[in-house]
Amino acid sequence: MKACLLPARAPIETNPLRYGEVPAPERLDPGQVLVRVHACGVCRTDLHVIEGELAPRKSPVIPGHQVVGVVESVAAGASRIQPGDRVGIPWLHRTCGKCEYCRAGKENLCESAEFTGYTVDGGYADYIVAPEAFVYRIPEGFGDLKAAPLLCAGIIGFRCLRVSGIAPGGTLGLYGFGAAAHVAIQVARYWDVRVLAFTRDERHQNLARELGAVWAGPGLARSPERLDAAILFAPAGDLVPAALENLKKGGTVVLGGIHMSPIPQMPYELLYHERVLRSVANNTREDGEDFLELAAKIPIETQIETFPLADANRALNALKHDAIRGAAVLTVT
Ligand SMILES: [Zn+2]
Ligand SMILES: [Zn+2]
């Protein structure tokens, strides 16, 4: 099959992904499904895997964890999913179901979780294998390409919104306005939340205004109004004190990324008055199911830029340099 393989971590400017023939998955373990990939979203986490901000767990590896495709075959023991079903495969490949986090309903924190496109091969390929218990059915209203960014950008943004405590009528700051924020703002607007967008790139500021932001300005700007909550999608630690400074007493700043540059030293008064600073790690399957149902109901309209699978390096270079409007998606078949 055709795939983009990462032989070793390297800066994306060196175009480290190799497009070519690799062996297709041959054997399915019990409960697994084989999926013919149609589209795969490009996520900032793919950049962190490729450039090595996340320590290598499998090498070489095929990246990609926002996969949409059709099930080609199922292993013995699979019962939830049938051949011909259209499914989405997310970042969370599998959890153990036994550790203290899994037992407590916090499978996103599982001690021995496997991750798509990081610890197991991902969706920058013609075929991918996943456990049927961890794939989603894609709501009918979404085409393959437009559905792909829902599977990580969408779901993680939704979990960030959930834990931010934002309520109808509240005021929310979104820091960084890429794939995740352009979906999250649509959910927030649906909940009747006022959104302010903080992002350095003017094209991203314009997209935020088009999608209903009441204000858009640079990342380090003083907010024209105090925020009930803020979500940081940009991986820049110096945004943390800036966001706290714009926050009301008792408000929450949520850090949505898997990696962030160091957070600078800051005075305690930025956090005092019961402000909360927290991260989000992965998501539960419940987050995913709830989000996809809501996304179909709103309905969410993702804005995408498509690239052929062979051009994954180009898509990732564009993502790194803020040149994607909305989300980048690889067309596989
Ligand atoms: Zn576990
Ligand atoms: Zn992702």
Short mmCIF file of C-alpha atoms and ligand atoms in Angstrom, two decimals:
data_model
loop_
_atom_site.label_atom_id
_atom_site.label_comp_id
_atom_site.label_asym_id
_atom_site.label_seq_id
_atom_site.Cartn_x
_atom_site.Cartn_y
_atom_site.Cartn_z
CA MET A 1 0.00 0.00 0.00
CA LYS A 2 1.01 3.65 -0.33
CA ALA A 3 1.91 5.48 2.88
CA CYS A 4 3.92 8.36 4.31
CA LEU A 5 6.49 6.85 6.63
CA LEU A 6 8.60 8.72 9.19
CA PRO A 7 11.99 6.91 9.30
CA ALA A 8 13.40 9.15 12.06
CA ARG A 9 12.37 12.37 13.77
CA ALA A 10 13.56 15.55 12.06
CA PRO A 11 12.48 19.17 11.50
CA ILE A 12 9.55 19.33 9.08
CA GLU A 13 11.51 21.79 6.90
CA THR A 14 13.70 18.81 5.88
CA ASN A 15 10.57 17.00 4.53
CA PRO A 16 11.24 13.86 6.58
CA LEU A 17 8.12 11.90 5.59
CA ARG A 18 8.80 9.38 2.81
CA TYR A 19 5.94 8.63 0.45
CA GLY A 20 6.09 5.15 -1.08
CA GLU A 21 5.15 1.48 -0.84
CA VAL A 22 4.99 -0.21 2.54
CA PRO A 23 3.51 -3.60 3.46
CA ALA A 24 -0.24 -3.40 4.11
CA PRO A 25 -1.49 -4.68 7.48
CA GLU A 26 -1.90 -8.44 7.09
CA ARG A 27 -3.25 -9.92 10.25
CA LEU A 28 -6.05 -8.63 12.46
CA ASP A 29 -6.01 -9.32 16.18
CA PRO A 30 -9.32 -10.24 17.80
CA GLY A 31 -11.67 -7.28 17.92
CA GLN A 32 -9.76 -5.30 15.28
CA VAL A 33 -11.05 -3.84 12.03
CA LEU A 34 -9.19 -3.07 8.79
CA VAL A 35 -10.15 0.29 7.29
CA ARG A 36 -9.60 1.59 3.77
CA VAL A 37 -8.59 5.22 4.41
CA HIS A 38 -10.33 7.97 2.45
CA ALA A 39 -9.09 11.06 4.29
CA CYS A 40 -6.76 11.91 7.16
CA GLY A 41 -6.69 15.22 8.98
CA VAL A 42 -3.36 16.87 9.79
CA CYS A 43 -2.89 17.83 13.44
CA ARG A 44 -0.27 19.82 15.31
CA THR A 45 0.43 16.68 17.33
CA ASP A 46 1.67 15.06 14.09
CA LEU A 47 4.27 17.83 13.97
CA HIS A 48 5.26 17.10 17.58
CA VAL A 49 5.66 13.40 16.69
CA ILE A 50 7.66 14.15 13.53
CA GLU A 51 9.92 16.80 15.07
CA GLY A 52 10.47 14.78 18.25
CA GLU A 53 8.89 17.00 20.90
CA LEU A 54 7.15 13.76 21.84
CA ALA A 55 9.75 11.07 22.58
CA PRO A 56 9.65 8.38 19.86
CA ARG A 57 7.61 5.32 20.89
CA LYS A 58 7.59 3.51 17.52
CA SER A 59 10.11 4.07 14.75
CA PRO A 60 9.66 4.10 11.86
CA VAL A 61 6.03 5.12 12.19
CA ILE A 62 3.16 6.21 9.93
CA PRO A 63 1.62 9.39 11.47
CA GLY A 64 -1.98 10.56 11.32
CA HIS A 65 -4.85 10.25 13.79
CA GLN A 66 -7.91 11.91 12.25
CA VAL A 67 -8.80 9.08 9.91
CA VAL A 68 -12.02 8.63 7.94
CA GLY A 69 -12.58 5.50 5.89
CA VAL A 70 -14.68 2.45 5.23
CA VAL A 71 -14.28 -0.87 7.04
CA GLU A 72 -12.96 -3.52 4.69
CA SER A 73 -12.84 -6.49 7.05
CA VAL A 74 -13.34 -7.33 10.70
CA ALA A 75 -11.57 -9.90 12.86
CA ALA A 76 -13.28 -12.71 14.69
CA GLY A 77 -14.82 -11.28 17.81
CA ALA A 78 -15.77 -7.94 16.25
CA SER A 79 -19.49 -7.33 16.66
CA ARG A 80 -20.07 -3.59 16.90
CA ILE A 81 -18.76 -2.71 13.43
CA GLN A 82 -19.44 -4.42 10.09
CA PRO A 83 -17.62 -4.38 6.74
CA GLY A 84 -18.89 -1.39 4.72
CA ASP A 85 -19.40 0.86 7.79
CA ARG A 86 -17.94 4.35 7.47
CA VAL A 87 -15.84 5.05 10.57
CA GLY A 88 -13.50 7.58 12.13
CA ILE A 89 -10.29 6.60 13.91
CA PRO A 90 -9.00 9.06 16.53
CA TRP A 91 -5.81 9.61 18.53
CA LEU A 92 -6.79 7.23 21.34
CA HIS A 93 -6.07 3.84 19.75
CA ARG A 94 -6.69 1.68 22.81
CA THR A 95 -6.75 1.74 26.60
CA CYS A 96 -6.16 -1.09 29.08
CA GLY A 97 -9.56 -1.00 30.77
CA LYS A 98 -7.94 -2.15 34.03
CA CYS A 99 -5.78 0.60 35.52
CA GLU A 100 -7.09 2.95 38.21
CA TYR A 101 -7.83 5.68 35.63
CA CYS A 102 -9.74 3.38 33.27
CA ARG A 103 -11.76 2.02 36.21
CA ALA A 104 -12.58 5.57 37.32
CA GLY A 105 -14.01 6.60 33.94
CA LYS A 106 -10.84 8.56 33.06
CA GLU A 107 -9.61 6.38 30.21
CA ASN A 108 -8.03 9.47 28.63
CA LEU A 109 -5.40 9.15 31.40
CA CYS A 110 -4.85 5.36 31.02
CA GLU A 111 -1.41 4.22 32.19
CA SER A 112 -0.84 2.05 29.12
CA ALA A 113 -2.82 3.75 26.36
CA GLU A 114 -1.77 3.34 22.74
CA PHE A 115 -2.03 6.28 20.34
CA THR A 116 -2.78 6.29 16.62
CA GLY A 117 0.06 7.57 14.46
CA TYR A 118 2.46 7.60 17.43
CA THR A 119 2.71 4.27 19.27
CA VAL A 120 0.93 2.40 16.43
CA ASP A 121 0.78 3.22 12.71
CA GLY A 122 -1.68 5.93 11.71
CA GLY A 123 -3.73 7.13 8.78
CA TYR A 124 -1.22 8.69 6.38
CA ALA A 125 -1.72 5.44 4.44
CA ASP A 126 -4.14 3.48 2.27
CA TYR A 127 -5.06 1.13 5.12
CA ILE A 128 -5.13 1.25 8.91
CA VAL A 129 -6.02 -1.19 11.67
CA ALA A 130 -7.86 -0.25 14.87
CA PRO A 131 -9.85 -1.93 17.65
CA GLU A 132 -13.56 -1.72 16.83
CA ALA A 133 -14.28 -0.51 20.36
CA PHE A 134 -12.29 2.69 19.71
CA VAL A 135 -13.65 3.77 16.32
CA TYR A 136 -16.57 6.14 15.82
CA ARG A 137 -19.43 6.05 13.37
CA ILE A 138 -19.32 9.25 11.29
CA PRO A 139 -22.68 11.09 11.19
CA GLU A 140 -24.17 10.97 7.69
CA GLY A 141 -24.24 14.72 7.11
CA PHE A 142 -20.45 14.96 6.93
CA GLY A 143 -18.42 14.09 3.84
CA ASP A 144 -15.16 12.21 4.43
CA LEU A 145 -12.90 15.25 4.02
CA LYS A 146 -14.95 17.61 6.17
CA ALA A 147 -15.36 14.97 8.88
CA ALA A 148 -11.63 14.34 9.34
CA PRO A 149 -10.84 17.46 11.46
CA LEU A 150 -13.68 16.58 13.82
CA LEU A 151 -11.76 13.54 15.06
CA CYS A 152 -9.03 15.34 17.00
CA ALA A 153 -9.29 19.10 16.56
CA GLY A 154 -13.03 18.83 17.12
CA ILE A 155 -13.11 16.33 19.97
CA ILE A 156 -10.21 17.85 21.92
CA GLY A 157 -11.67 21.34 21.49
CA PHE A 158 -14.96 20.02 22.82
CA ARG A 159 -13.29 18.50 25.88
CA CYS A 160 -11.51 21.82 26.48
CA LEU A 161 -14.86 23.63 26.32
CA ARG A 162 -16.39 21.11 28.74
CA VAL A 163 -13.68 21.44 31.37
CA SER A 164 -13.46 25.24 30.99
CA GLY A 165 -16.78 25.56 32.83
CA ILE A 166 -18.01 28.09 30.25
CA ALA A 167 -21.78 28.65 30.49
CA PRO A 168 -24.35 30.29 28.19
CA GLY A 169 -23.90 34.06 28.17
CA GLY A 170 -20.27 33.70 29.27
CA THR A 171 -17.21 35.24 27.65
CA LEU A 172 -14.51 32.91 26.29
CA GLY A 173 -11.01 33.60 24.96
CA LEU A 174 -9.56 31.29 22.31
CA TYR A 175 -5.76 31.50 21.96
CA GLY A 176 -4.53 30.29 18.59
CA PHE A 177 -7.09 30.03 15.81
CA GLY A 178 -6.33 26.92 13.80
CA ALA A 179 -8.23 23.69 13.28
CA ALA A 180 -9.38 23.19 16.89
CA ALA A 181 -10.49 26.78 17.54
CA HIS A 182 -12.41 27.10 14.28
CA VAL A 183 -14.59 24.18 15.42
CA ALA A 184 -14.72 25.16 19.11
CA ILE A 185 -16.05 28.64 18.25
CA GLN A 186 -19.00 27.05 16.44
CA VAL A 187 -19.87 24.98 19.52
CA ALA A 188 -19.42 28.02 21.79
CA ARG A 189 -21.66 30.20 19.60
CA TYR A 190 -24.27 27.42 19.61
CA TRP A 191 -24.15 27.58 23.43
CA ASP A 192 -24.63 31.36 23.27
CA VAL A 193 -21.09 32.12 24.46
CA ARG A 194 -19.28 35.33 23.43
CA VAL A 195 -15.92 34.49 21.88
CA LEU A 196 -12.78 36.63 21.64
CA ALA A 197 -9.90 35.31 19.51
CA PHE A 198 -6.23 35.90 20.33
CA THR A 199 -3.92 35.00 17.46
CA ARG A 200 -0.90 36.57 15.80
CA ASP A 201 -1.89 35.76 12.23
CA GLU A 202 -4.20 38.24 10.51
CA ARG A 203 -5.80 35.61 8.28
CA HIS A 204 -6.67 33.62 11.40
CA GLN A 205 -8.09 36.77 13.03
CA ASN A 206 -10.29 37.30 9.97
CA LEU A 207 -11.52 33.71 10.05
CA ALA A 208 -12.41 34.15 13.74
CA ARG A 209 -14.49 37.26 12.97
CA GLU A 210 -16.23 35.48 10.09
CA LEU A 211 -17.16 32.66 12.45
CA GLY A 212 -18.69 35.05 14.97
CA ALA A 213 -15.90 36.24 17.27
CA VAL A 214 -16.90 39.61 18.79
CA TRP A 215 -13.23 40.66 18.79
CA ALA A 216 -9.96 39.33 17.37
CA GLY A 217 -6.46 40.56 18.13
CA PRO A 218 -2.86 39.49 18.78
CA GLY A 219 -2.05 36.68 21.20
CA LEU A 220 -0.49 38.86 23.86
CA ALA A 221 -3.12 41.61 23.66
CA ARG A 222 -4.96 42.99 26.67
CA SER A 223 -8.55 41.77 26.26
CA PRO A 224 -11.21 44.47 25.78
CA GLU A 225 -13.35 42.54 28.27
CA ARG A 226 -12.62 40.14 31.12
CA LEU A 227 -12.93 36.45 30.29
CA ASP A 228 -14.85 33.77 32.20
CA ALA A 229 -12.58 31.15 30.62
CA ALA A 230 -9.78 30.84 28.10
CA ILE A 231 -8.54 27.91 26.02
CA LEU A 232 -4.98 27.85 24.69
CA PHE A 233 -4.59 25.88 21.48
CA ALA A 234 -1.33 27.60 20.52
CA PRO A 235 1.69 25.73 21.95
CA ALA A 236 3.33 28.89 23.34
CA GLY A 237 3.95 29.04 27.09
CA ASP A 238 4.20 32.84 27.14
CA LEU A 239 0.46 32.97 26.40
CA VAL A 240 -0.30 31.48 29.84
CA PRO A 241 0.37 34.62 31.94
CA ALA A 242 -1.23 36.72 29.18
CA ALA A 243 -4.43 34.66 29.36
CA LEU A 244 -4.49 34.68 33.18
CA GLU A 245 -4.18 38.46 33.11
CA ASN A 246 -7.37 38.66 31.04
CA LEU A 247 -9.31 36.28 33.27
CA LYS A 248 -12.07 37.09 35.77
CA LYS A 249 -11.74 35.91 39.39
CA GLY A 250 -12.57 32.21 39.63
CA GLY A 251 -12.08 31.73 35.88
CA THR A 252 -10.29 28.82 34.20
CA VAL A 253 -7.48 28.69 31.64
CA VAL A 254 -7.40 25.36 29.78
CA LEU A 255 -4.25 24.24 27.96
CA GLY A 256 -5.40 22.10 25.03
CA GLY A 257 -2.08 20.99 23.52
CA ILE A 258 0.02 17.88 24.11
CA HIS A 259 3.21 19.96 24.11
CA MET A 260 3.97 23.60 24.99
CA SER A 261 7.09 25.75 25.18
CA PRO A 262 8.11 26.55 28.79
CA ILE A 263 5.71 28.69 30.80
CA PRO A 264 7.53 31.79 32.06
CA GLN A 265 7.81 32.65 35.73
CA MET A 266 4.87 34.82 36.80
CA PRO A 267 3.60 36.66 39.87
CA TYR A 268 1.20 34.71 42.08
CA GLU A 269 -1.40 37.49 41.82
CA LEU A 270 -2.15 36.33 38.24
CA LEU A 271 -3.42 33.04 39.64
CA TYR A 272 -4.80 34.28 42.97
CA HIS A 273 -8.56 34.81 43.46
CA GLU A 274 -9.22 31.17 42.65
CA ARG A 275 -8.23 31.26 39.04
CA VAL A 276 -7.64 27.75 37.71
CA LEU A 277 -4.93 26.64 35.30
CA ARG A 278 -5.34 23.11 33.90
CA SER A 279 -4.43 20.95 30.93
CA VAL A 280 -6.42 18.53 28.81
CA ALA A 281 -4.91 15.16 27.91
CA ASN A 282 -6.50 13.05 25.16
CA ASN A 283 -10.22 12.36 25.45
CA THR A 284 -12.61 9.65 26.53
CA ARG A 285 -14.78 7.79 24.04
CA GLU A 286 -17.74 9.47 25.70
CA ASP A 287 -16.31 12.89 24.76
CA GLY A 288 -16.02 11.69 21.17
CA GLU A 289 -19.53 10.25 20.93
CA ASP A 290 -21.08 13.31 22.59
CA PHE A 291 -19.17 15.69 20.34
CA LEU A 292 -20.01 13.93 17.07
CA GLU A 293 -23.69 13.91 17.99
CA LEU A 294 -23.57 17.63 18.79
CA ALA A 295 -21.52 18.39 15.66
CA ALA A 296 -24.24 16.83 13.51
CA LYS A 297 -26.96 18.72 15.36
CA ILE A 298 -25.39 22.21 15.12
CA PRO A 299 -24.21 21.36 12.34
CA ILE A 300 -20.47 22.14 12.43
CA GLU A 301 -19.03 23.32 9.12
CA THR A 302 -15.29 22.63 8.98
CA GLN A 303 -13.13 24.72 6.67
CA ILE A 304 -10.46 22.60 5.06
CA GLU A 305 -7.46 22.81 2.77
CA THR A 306 -6.80 19.51 1.04
CA PHE A 307 -3.49 18.00 0.01
CA PRO A 308 -2.77 14.66 -1.72
CA LEU A 309 -1.29 12.03 0.62
CA ALA A 310 2.01 12.31 -1.26
CA ASP A 311 2.21 15.98 -0.19
CA ALA A 312 1.97 15.43 3.57
CA ASN A 313 5.31 17.20 4.14
CA ARG A 314 3.96 20.28 2.37
CA ALA A 315 0.76 20.24 4.44
CA LEU A 316 2.74 20.02 7.68
CA ASN A 317 5.12 22.82 6.65
CA ALA A 318 2.09 24.99 5.95
CA LEU A 319 0.58 24.11 9.33
CA LYS A 320 3.80 24.97 11.17
CA HIS A 321 3.91 28.37 9.48
CA ASP A 322 0.27 29.35 10.16
CA ALA A 323 -0.59 29.07 6.45
CA ILE A 324 -3.66 26.82 6.84
CA ARG A 325 -7.10 28.42 7.01
CA GLY A 326 -9.11 26.03 9.18
CA ALA A 327 -7.77 22.49 8.95
CA ALA A 328 -5.46 20.62 6.58
CA VAL A 329 -6.72 17.26 5.32
CA LEU A 330 -4.93 14.62 3.25
CA THR A 331 -6.97 13.00 0.49
CA VAL A 332 -6.03 9.33 0.40
CA THR A 333 -8.36 7.75 -2.14
ZN ZN B 1 -5.98 1.97 31.63
ZN ZN B 2 -4.53 15.63 17.11
#
